[in-house]
Short mmCIF file of C-alpha atoms and ligand atoms in Angstrom, two decimals:
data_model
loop_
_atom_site.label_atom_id
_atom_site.label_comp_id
_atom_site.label_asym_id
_atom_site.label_seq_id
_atom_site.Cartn_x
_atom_site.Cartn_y
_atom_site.Cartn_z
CA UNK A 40 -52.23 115.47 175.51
CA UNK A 41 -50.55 111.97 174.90
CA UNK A 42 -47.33 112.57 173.00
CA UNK A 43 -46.88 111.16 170.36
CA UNK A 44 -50.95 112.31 169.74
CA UNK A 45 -53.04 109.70 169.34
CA UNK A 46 -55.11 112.04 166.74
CA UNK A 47 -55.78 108.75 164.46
CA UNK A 48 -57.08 106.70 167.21
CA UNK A 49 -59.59 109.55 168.85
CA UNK A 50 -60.97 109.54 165.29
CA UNK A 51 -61.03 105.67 164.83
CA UNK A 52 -62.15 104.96 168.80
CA UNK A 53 -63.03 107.95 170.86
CA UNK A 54 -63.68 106.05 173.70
CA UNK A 55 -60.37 104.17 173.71
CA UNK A 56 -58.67 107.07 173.12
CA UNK A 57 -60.19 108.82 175.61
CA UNK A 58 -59.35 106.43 178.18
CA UNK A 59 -55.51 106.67 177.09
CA UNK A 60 -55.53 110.38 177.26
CA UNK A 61 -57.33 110.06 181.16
CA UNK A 62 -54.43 107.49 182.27
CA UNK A 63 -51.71 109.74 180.91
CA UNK A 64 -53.22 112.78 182.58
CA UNK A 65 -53.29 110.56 185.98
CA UNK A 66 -49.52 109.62 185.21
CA UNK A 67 -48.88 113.27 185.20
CA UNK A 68 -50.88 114.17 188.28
CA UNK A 69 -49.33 111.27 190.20
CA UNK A 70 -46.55 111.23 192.38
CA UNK A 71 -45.78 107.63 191.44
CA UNK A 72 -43.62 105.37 193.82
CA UNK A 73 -44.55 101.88 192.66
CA UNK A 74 -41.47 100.12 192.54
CA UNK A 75 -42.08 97.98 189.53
CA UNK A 76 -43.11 101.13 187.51
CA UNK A 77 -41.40 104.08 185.43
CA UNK A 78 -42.19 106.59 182.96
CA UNK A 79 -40.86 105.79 179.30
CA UNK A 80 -39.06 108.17 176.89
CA UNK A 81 -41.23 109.55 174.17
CA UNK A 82 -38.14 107.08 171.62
CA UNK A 83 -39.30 104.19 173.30
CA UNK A 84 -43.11 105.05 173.10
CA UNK A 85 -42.72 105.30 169.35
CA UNK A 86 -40.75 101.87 168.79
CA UNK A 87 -43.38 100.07 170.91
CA UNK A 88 -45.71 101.76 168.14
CA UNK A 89 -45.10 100.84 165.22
CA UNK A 90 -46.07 98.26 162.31
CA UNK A 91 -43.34 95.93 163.67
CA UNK A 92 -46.58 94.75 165.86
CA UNK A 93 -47.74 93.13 162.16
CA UNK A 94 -44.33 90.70 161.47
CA UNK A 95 -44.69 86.87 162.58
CA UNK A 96 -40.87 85.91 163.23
CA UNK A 97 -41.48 82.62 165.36
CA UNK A 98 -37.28 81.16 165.87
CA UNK A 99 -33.79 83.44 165.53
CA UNK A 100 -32.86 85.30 163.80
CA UNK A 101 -31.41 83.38 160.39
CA UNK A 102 -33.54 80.46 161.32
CA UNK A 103 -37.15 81.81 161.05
CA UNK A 104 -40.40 79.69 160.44
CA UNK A 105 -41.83 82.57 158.08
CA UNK A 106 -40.44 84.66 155.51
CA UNK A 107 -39.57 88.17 155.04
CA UNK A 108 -37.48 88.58 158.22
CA UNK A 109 -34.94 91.01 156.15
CA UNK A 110 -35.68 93.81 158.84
CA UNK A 111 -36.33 91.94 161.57
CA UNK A 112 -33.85 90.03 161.82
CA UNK A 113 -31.47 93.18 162.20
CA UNK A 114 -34.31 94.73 164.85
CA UNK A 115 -34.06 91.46 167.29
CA UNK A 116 -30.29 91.17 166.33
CA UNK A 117 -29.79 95.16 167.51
CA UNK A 118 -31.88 94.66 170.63
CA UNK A 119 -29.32 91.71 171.55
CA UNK A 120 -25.91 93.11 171.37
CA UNK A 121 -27.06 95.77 172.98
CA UNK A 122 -28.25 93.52 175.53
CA UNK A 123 -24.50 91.98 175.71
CA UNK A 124 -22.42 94.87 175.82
CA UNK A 125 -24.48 96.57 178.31
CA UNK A 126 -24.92 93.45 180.56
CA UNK A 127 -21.25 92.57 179.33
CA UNK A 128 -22.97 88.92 179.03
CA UNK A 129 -22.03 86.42 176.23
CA UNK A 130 -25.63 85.15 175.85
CA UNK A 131 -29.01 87.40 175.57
CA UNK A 132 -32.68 86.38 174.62
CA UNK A 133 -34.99 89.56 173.71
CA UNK A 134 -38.08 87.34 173.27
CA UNK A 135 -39.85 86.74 176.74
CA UNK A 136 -43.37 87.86 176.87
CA UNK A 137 -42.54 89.80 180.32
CA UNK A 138 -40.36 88.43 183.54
CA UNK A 139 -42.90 85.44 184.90
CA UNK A 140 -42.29 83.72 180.94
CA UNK A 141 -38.77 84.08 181.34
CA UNK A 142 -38.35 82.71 184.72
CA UNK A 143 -40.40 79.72 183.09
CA UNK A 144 -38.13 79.20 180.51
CA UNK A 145 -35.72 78.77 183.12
CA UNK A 146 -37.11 76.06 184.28
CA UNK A 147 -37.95 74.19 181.24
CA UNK A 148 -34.52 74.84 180.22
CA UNK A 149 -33.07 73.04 183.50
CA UNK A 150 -35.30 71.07 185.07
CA UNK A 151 -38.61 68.53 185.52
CA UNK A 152 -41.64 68.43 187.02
CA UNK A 153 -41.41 67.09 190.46
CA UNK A 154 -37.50 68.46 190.75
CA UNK A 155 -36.75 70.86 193.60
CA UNK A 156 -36.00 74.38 193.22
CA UNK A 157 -35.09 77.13 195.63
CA UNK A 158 -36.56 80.83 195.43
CA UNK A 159 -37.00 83.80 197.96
CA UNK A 160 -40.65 83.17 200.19
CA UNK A 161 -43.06 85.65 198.56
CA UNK A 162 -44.09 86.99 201.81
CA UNK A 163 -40.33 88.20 202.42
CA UNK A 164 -39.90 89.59 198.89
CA UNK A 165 -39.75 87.13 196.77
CA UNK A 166 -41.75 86.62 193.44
CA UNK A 167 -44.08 84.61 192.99
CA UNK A 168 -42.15 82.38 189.89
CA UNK A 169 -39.74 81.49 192.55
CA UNK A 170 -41.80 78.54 193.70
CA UNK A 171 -44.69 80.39 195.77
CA UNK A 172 -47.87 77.81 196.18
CA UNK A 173 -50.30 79.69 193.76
CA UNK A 174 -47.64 79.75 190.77
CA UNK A 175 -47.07 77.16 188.73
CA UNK A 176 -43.77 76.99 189.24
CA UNK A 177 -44.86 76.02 192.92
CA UNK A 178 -46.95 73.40 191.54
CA UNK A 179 -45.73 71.55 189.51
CA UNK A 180 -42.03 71.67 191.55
CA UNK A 181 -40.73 70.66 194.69
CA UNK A 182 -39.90 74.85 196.55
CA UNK A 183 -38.13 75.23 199.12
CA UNK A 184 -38.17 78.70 200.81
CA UNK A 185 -35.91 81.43 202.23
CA UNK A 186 -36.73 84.41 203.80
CA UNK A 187 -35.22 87.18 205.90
CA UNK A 188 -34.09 87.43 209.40
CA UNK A 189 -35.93 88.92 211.85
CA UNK A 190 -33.62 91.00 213.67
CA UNK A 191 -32.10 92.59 210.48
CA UNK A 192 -34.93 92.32 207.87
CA UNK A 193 -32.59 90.87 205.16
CA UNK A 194 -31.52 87.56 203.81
CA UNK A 195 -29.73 85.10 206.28
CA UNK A 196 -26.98 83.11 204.05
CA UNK A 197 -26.32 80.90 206.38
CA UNK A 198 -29.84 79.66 206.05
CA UNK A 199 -29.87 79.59 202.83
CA UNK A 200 -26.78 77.74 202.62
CA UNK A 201 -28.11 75.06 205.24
CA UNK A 202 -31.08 74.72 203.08
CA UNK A 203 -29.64 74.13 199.77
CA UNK A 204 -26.96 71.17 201.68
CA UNK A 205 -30.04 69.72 203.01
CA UNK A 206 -32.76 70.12 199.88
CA UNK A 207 -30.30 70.26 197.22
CA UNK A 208 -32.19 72.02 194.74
CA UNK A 209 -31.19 71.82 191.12
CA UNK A 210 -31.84 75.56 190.46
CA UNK A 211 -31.93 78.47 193.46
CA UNK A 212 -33.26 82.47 192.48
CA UNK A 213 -32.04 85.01 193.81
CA UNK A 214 -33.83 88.38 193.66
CA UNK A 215 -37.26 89.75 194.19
CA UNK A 216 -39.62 92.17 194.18
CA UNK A 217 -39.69 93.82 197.81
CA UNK A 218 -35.68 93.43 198.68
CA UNK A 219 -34.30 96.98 199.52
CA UNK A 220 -31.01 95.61 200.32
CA UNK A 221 -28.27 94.30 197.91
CA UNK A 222 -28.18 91.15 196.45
CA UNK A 223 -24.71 89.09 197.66
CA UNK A 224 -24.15 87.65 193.76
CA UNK A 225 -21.12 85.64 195.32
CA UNK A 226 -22.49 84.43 197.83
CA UNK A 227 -25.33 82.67 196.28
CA UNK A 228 -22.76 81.34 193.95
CA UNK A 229 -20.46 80.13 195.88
CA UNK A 230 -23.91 78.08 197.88
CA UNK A 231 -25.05 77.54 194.44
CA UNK A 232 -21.72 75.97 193.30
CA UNK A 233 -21.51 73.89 196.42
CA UNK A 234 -24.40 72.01 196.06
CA UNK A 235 -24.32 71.88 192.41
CA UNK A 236 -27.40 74.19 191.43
CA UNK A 237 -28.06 76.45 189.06
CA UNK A 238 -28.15 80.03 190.41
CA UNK A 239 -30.37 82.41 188.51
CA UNK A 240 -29.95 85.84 189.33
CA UNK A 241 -33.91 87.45 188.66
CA UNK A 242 -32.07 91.58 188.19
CA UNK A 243 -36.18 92.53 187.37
CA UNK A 244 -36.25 95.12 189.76
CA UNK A 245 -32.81 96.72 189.94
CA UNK A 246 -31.78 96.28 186.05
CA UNK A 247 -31.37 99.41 185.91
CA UNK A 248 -29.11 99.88 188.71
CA UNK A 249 -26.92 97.12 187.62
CA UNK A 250 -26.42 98.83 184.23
CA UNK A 251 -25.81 102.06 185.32
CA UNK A 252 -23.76 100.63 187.85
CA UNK A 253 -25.45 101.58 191.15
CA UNK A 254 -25.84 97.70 192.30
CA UNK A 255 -23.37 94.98 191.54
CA UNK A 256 -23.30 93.04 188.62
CA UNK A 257 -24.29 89.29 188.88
CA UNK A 258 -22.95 88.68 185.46
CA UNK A 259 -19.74 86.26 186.33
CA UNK A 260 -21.30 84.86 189.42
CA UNK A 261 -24.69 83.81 187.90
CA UNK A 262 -24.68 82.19 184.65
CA UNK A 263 -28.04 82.72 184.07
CA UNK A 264 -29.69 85.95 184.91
CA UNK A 265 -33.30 86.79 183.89
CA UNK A 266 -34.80 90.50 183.90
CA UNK A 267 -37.90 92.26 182.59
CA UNK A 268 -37.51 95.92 180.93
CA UNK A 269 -39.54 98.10 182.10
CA UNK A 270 -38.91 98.41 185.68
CA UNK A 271 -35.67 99.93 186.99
CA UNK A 272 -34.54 99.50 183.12
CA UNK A 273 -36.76 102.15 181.85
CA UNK A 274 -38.38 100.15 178.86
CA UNK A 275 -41.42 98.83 177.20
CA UNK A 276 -43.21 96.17 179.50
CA UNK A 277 -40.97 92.97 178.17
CA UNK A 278 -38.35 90.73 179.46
CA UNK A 279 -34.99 89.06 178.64
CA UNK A 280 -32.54 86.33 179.99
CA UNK A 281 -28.88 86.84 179.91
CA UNK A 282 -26.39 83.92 180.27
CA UNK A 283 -23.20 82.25 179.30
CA UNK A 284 -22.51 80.77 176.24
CA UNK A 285 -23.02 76.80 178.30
CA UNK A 286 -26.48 77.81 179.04
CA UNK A 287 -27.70 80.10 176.22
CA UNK A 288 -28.78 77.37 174.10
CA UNK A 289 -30.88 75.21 176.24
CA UNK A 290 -32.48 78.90 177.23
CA UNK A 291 -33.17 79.72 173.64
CA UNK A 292 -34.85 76.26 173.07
CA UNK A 293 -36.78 76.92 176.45
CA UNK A 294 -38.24 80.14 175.13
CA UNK A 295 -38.71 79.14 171.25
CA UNK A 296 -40.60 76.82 170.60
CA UNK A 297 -40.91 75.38 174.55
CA UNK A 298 -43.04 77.81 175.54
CA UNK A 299 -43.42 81.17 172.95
CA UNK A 300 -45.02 81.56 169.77
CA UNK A 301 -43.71 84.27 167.36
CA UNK A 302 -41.99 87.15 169.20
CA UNK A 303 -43.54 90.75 170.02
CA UNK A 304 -41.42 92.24 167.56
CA UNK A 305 -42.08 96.33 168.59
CA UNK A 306 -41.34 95.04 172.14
CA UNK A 307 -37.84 94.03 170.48
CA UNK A 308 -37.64 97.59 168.84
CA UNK A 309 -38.72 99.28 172.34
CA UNK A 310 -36.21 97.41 174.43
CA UNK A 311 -33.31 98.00 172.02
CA UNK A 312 -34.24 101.78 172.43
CA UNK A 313 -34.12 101.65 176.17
CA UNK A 314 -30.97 99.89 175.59
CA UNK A 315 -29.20 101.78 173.63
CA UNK A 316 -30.40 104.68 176.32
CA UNK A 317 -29.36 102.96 179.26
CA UNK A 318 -25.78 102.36 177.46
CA UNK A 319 -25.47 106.75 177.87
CA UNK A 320 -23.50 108.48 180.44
CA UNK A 321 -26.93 110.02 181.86
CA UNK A 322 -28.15 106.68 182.75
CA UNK A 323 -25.64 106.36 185.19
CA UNK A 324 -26.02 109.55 185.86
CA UNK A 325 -30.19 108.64 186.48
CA UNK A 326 -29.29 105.17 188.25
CA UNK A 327 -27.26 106.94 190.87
CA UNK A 328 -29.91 109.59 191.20
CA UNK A 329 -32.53 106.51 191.94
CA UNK A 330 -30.65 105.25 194.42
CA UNK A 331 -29.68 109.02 196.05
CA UNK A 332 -33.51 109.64 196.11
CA UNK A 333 -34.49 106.21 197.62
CA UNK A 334 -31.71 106.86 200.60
CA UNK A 335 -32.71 110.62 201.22
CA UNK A 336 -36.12 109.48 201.12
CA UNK A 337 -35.96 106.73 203.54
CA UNK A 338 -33.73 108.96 206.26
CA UNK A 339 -36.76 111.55 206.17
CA UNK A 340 -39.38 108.72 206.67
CA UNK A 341 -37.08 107.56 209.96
CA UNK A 342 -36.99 111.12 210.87
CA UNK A 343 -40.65 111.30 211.05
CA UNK A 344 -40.68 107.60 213.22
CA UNK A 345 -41.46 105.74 210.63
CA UNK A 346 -39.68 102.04 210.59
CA UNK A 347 -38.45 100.21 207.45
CA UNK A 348 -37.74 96.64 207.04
CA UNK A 349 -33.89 96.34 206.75
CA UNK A 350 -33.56 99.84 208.75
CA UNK A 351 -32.82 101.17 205.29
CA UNK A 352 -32.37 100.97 201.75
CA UNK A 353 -29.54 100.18 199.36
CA UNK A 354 -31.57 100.48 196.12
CA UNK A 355 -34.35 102.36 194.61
CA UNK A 356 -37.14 100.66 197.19
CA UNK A 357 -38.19 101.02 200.41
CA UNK A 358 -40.34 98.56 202.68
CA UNK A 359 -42.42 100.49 204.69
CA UNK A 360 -43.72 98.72 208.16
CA UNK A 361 -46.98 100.94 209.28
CA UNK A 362 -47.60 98.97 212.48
CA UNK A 363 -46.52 101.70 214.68
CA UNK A 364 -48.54 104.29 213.09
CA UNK A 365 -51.61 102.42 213.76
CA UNK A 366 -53.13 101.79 210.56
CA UNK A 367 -53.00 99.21 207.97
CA UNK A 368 -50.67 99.59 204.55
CA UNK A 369 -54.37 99.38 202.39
CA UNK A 370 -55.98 102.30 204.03
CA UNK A 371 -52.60 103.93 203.91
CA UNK A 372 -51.85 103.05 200.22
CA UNK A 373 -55.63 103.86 199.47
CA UNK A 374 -55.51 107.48 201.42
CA UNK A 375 -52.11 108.18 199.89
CA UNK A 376 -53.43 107.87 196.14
CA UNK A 377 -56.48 110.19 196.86
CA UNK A 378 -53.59 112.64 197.54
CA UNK A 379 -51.90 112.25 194.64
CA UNK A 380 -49.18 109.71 195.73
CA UNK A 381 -49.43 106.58 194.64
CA UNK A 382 -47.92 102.84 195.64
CA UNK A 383 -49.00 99.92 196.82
CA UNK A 384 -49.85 97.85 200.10
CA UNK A 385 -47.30 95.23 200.50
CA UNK A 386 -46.60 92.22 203.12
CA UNK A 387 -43.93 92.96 205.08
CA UNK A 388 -41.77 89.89 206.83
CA UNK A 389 -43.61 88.09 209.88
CA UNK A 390 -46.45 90.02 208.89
CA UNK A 391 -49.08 89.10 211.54
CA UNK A 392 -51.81 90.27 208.94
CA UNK A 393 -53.40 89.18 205.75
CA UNK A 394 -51.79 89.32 202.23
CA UNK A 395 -54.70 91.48 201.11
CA UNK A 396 -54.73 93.28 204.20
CA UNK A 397 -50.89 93.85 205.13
CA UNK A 398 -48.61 95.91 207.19
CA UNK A 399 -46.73 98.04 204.76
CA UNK A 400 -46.51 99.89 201.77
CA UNK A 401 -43.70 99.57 199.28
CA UNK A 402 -42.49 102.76 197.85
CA UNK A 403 -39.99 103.23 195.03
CA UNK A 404 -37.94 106.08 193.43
CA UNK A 405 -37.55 104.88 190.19
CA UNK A 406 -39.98 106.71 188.16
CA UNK A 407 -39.92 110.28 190.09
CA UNK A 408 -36.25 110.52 189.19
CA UNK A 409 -37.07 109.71 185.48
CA UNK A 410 -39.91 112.79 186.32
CA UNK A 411 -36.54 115.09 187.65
CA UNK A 412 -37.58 114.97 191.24
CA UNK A 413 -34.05 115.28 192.92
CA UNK A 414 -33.28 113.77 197.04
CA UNK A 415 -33.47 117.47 198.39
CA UNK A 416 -37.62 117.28 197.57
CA UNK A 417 -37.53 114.00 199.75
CA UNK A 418 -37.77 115.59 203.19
CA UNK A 419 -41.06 117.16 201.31
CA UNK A 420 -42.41 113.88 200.15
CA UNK A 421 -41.82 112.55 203.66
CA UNK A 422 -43.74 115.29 205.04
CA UNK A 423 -46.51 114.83 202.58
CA UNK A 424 -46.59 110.96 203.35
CA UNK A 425 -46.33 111.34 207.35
CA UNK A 426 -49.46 114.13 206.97
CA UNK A 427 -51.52 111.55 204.90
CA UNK A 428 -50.32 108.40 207.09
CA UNK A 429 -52.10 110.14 210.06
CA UNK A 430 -55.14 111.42 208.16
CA UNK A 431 -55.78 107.83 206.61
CA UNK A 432 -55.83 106.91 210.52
CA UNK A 433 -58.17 109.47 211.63
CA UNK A 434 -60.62 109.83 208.76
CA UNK A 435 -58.89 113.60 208.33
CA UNK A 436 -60.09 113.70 204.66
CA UNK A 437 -59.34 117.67 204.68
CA UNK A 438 -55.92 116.66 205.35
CA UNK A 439 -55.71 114.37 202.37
CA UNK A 440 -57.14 117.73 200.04
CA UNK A 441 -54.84 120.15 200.99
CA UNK A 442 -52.39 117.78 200.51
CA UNK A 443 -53.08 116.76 196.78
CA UNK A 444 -53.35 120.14 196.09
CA UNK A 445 -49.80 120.96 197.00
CA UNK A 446 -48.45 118.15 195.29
CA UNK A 447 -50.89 119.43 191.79
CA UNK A 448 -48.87 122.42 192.54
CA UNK A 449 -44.95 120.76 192.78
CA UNK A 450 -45.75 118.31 190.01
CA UNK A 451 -46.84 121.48 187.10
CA UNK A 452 -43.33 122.05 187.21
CA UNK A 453 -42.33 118.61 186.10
CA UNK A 454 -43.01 117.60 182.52
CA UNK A 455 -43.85 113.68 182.18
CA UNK A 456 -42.56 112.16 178.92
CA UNK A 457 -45.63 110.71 176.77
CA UNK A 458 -47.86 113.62 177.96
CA UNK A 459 -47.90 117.65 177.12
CA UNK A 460 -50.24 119.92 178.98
C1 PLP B 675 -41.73 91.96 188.18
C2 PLP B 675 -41.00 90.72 188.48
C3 PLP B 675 -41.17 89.55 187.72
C4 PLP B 675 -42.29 89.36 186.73
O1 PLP B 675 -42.45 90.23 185.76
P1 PLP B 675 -43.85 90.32 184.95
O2 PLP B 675 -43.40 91.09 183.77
O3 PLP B 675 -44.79 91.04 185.85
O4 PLP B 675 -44.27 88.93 184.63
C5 PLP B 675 -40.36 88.49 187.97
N1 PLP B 675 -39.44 88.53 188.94
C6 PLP B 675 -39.26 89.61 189.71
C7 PLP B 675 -38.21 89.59 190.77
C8 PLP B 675 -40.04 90.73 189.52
O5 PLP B 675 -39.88 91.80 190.32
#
C-alpha cells in the first residue's frame, strides 16, 4: 500500500488511485538502476503533498505579486538557506520548474539569441540544454561541442580548451547526464576564465555526491552552478541554481518573471525536506555508499567481460558498452526489466548505432542504496545482469523467469519508502 495511504483519493478516483498504488508496487518489485532516479523518504512525500500546492507566490520572498505570503515566505526562505549552507554557496534559487528551466534561466540571465555557448555533445553525455540541435537552447544559440576521447572514454581538456580559444563562447557547461567520471571543476575554470566565459557547473546528476561529499565541490570554481533535486539529491522532482552573490541577481530576474510564473510552492516544502536530510551525517554516510556500490558493481560487470566507457566509474553511474556481447542496449534494457531490473538504453561515445537503437545501457546505484542494497550484493546483481544479457541475445525467456523470481525473492527483504506490503 502507498504510504502515506491514499484512502481519500481511492474514494474520490479509484482509477487514479489505482494506478498510483500499481506504480508503487512496481517501484517495490524493481531493482531500479536508472541513474536519474531515487526513491523519496516518506518526509518528503508528505511536503510534496500538501495544500502548499493552493498558494500563488509569483516574485521573493518580501516582494510578492499576491498577498498572504506570511507562511510562504518562511517555506521558500527555509528551502534556501538550507540550500546555502549545504552547498556553502552565497546565492540559491528554489524556484525552477525542474533542471532543463533552470539551465534556461541561465541563459537568459547571460546571454542572446545568436551568442555562442559551449556544452558537453549529447551523444557523449551531455544534456540536451547544453546546446544539442533538438533543444532550444541549440536553436536559438550558436553550440559548440565537446565530447570524450576515444582511447580513455572521458573528457579531453585540451580540446576543450582549444575550442573555447577558438569559439569563444560566452557561457561553457560542464556536467551531464551519462559522465561516470569526475568533473575537473578547476579546470573548466581556469578555460572558462581564460577566455572570459561563464562556466556553469550543471551538479544534476551527482548533487548528491557533492553534498555528502563523495565528488568535489564546484562551488568556488563555478560561479554559477545549476542542479535538479531529485536525482542523486534524493528530493521531489524540482530544480535550483546556486551562485555568487555577482550573479544571483541577474539569475533571479532570469527565473522570475523571465521565464516562471508563480512558484510550485510544495516543491519548495519537499526540497527543503531533502535538504535539511541531506545536511545529516547519514547522507554522507548514503553518498559514500552510492559511490561504494557503483565501484563494486562495475568491477563485477568487468569480471564477467563486460566493457564500460571510461574503464570504470568514479560516481554513482556506469556506461555500459554491449557491443561485445552481441546484442543491442534496447533488447538488453527491454529483457532486463522483464526480470525485474530496470534502466535504460543509452548512446555510448562513437556509437556506430542509432540514438533509439544504441550500444549501451546506463546503470546507476543511486536509488538501490536509498533501498539498503550494500556493494557485497553487487557481484549478485552482476550475475543477474550477465544471465539476462545472454538470454536477451538468445531469446532464453526461461532464463529471464527464473531470474525475476530470485530477485522477487532478494527484494521482500528490502522495504521501499512510500510503499508497505
Ligand atoms: C536531468 C538533467 C537535467 C534536466 O532535468 P529535468 O528535470 O529532466 O528537466 C539537466 N541537466 C542534466 C545534466 C541532467 O542530468
Amino acid at each position: 500500500m502507498h504510504q502515506p495511504p491514499i484512502s481519500e483519493l481511492s474514494g474520490a478516483d479509484p482509477e487514479l488511485a489505482q494506478l498510483v498504488e500499481a506504480e508503487a508496487k512496481r517501484q517495490y518489485e524493481k531493482i531500479r538502476l536508472i541513474a536519474s532516479e531515487n526513491y523519496v523518504s516518506q518526509a518528503v512525500l508528505e511536503a510534496t503533498g500538501t495544500v502548499l500546492t493552493n498558494k500563488y507566490s509569483e516574485g521573493y520572498a518580501g516582494r510578492r505579486y499576491y498577498e498572504g505570503q506570511q507562511v510562504i515566505d518562511q517555506v521558500e526562505t527555509l528551502a534556501i538557506e538550507r540550500a546555502k549552507a549545504l552547498f556553502n554557496v552565497e546565492h540559491a534559487n528554489v524556484q525552477p520548474y525542474s533542471g532543463s528551466p533552470a539551465n534556461l534561466a541561465v541563459y537568459l540571465a547571460f546571454a542572446q539569441p545568436g551568442d555562442t555557448i559551449m556544452g558537453m555533445a549529447l551523444p557523449a553525455g551531455g544534456h540536451l540544454t547544453h546546446g544539442w540541435s533538438v533543444s532550444a537552447t541549440g536553436k536559438w544559440f550558436n553550440p559548440v561541442r565537446y565530447g570524450v576521447t576515444k582511447e580513455t572514454g572521458r573528457v579531453d581538456m585540451d580540446e576543450v580548451r582549444e575550442l573555447a580559444r577558438a569559439e569563444r563562447p560566452k557561457l561553457i557547461f560542464c556536467g551531464g547526464t551519462a559522465i561516470p567520471r569526475t568533473i575537473d571543476f578547476p579546470a573548466f575554470a581556469e578555460i572558462a576564465r581564460e577566455v572570459d566565459a561563464v562556466l556553469v557547473a550543471d551538479i544534476a546528476h551527482i548533487a548528491g555526491l557533492v553534498a555528502g561529499g563523495a565528488h568535489p565541490s564546484p562551488v568556488g570554481h563555478a560561479p554559477v552552478i545549476t542542479t535538479t533535486t531529485h536525482k542523486t539529491l534524493r528530493g521531489p522532482r524540482g530544480a535550483m541554481v546556486l551562485a555568487d552573490t555577482e550573479h544571483g541577481k541577474a539569475l533571479d530576474k532570469a527565473v522570475f518573471p523571465g521565464l516562471q510564473g508563480g512558484p510550485h510552492n510544495h516543491t519548495t516544502a519537499g526540497i527543503a525536506v531533502a535538504l535539511r536530510e541531506a545536511a545529516k551525517p547519514e547522507f554522507r554516510d548514503y553518498a559514500r555508499g552510492v559511490v561504494a556500490n557503483a565501484r563494486a558493481l562495475a568491477e563485477a560487470l568487468q569480471e564477467r567481460g563486460f566493457e564500460l566507457v571510461s574503464g570504470g566509474t568514479d560516481n554513482h553511474l556506469i556506461l555500459l558498452d554491449l557491443t561485445n556481447k552481441q546484442v543491442g542496449g534496447k533488447p538488453a534494457a527491454q529483457a532486463l526489466d522483464r526480470a525485474g531490473i530496470e534502466l535504460n538504453y543509452n548512446t555510448v561515445p562513437f556509437d556506430p548505432r542509432k540514438p533509439f537503437d544504441p550500444s549501451g545501457i546506463r546503470l546507476g546505484t543511486a536509488s538501490i542504496t536509498t533501498r539498503g542494497l550494500g556493494a557485497d550484493q553487487m557481484p549478485q546483481l552482476a550475475d543477474w545482469i550477465e544471465r539476462v544479457v545472454i538470454a536477451a541475445g538468445s531469446g532464453d525467456d526461461a532464463t529471464i523467469d527464473r531470474v525475476a523470481a530470485e530477485i522477487s525473492e532478494l527484494l521482500a527483504k528490502y522495504p521501499m519508502p512510500g510503499w508497505s506490503t
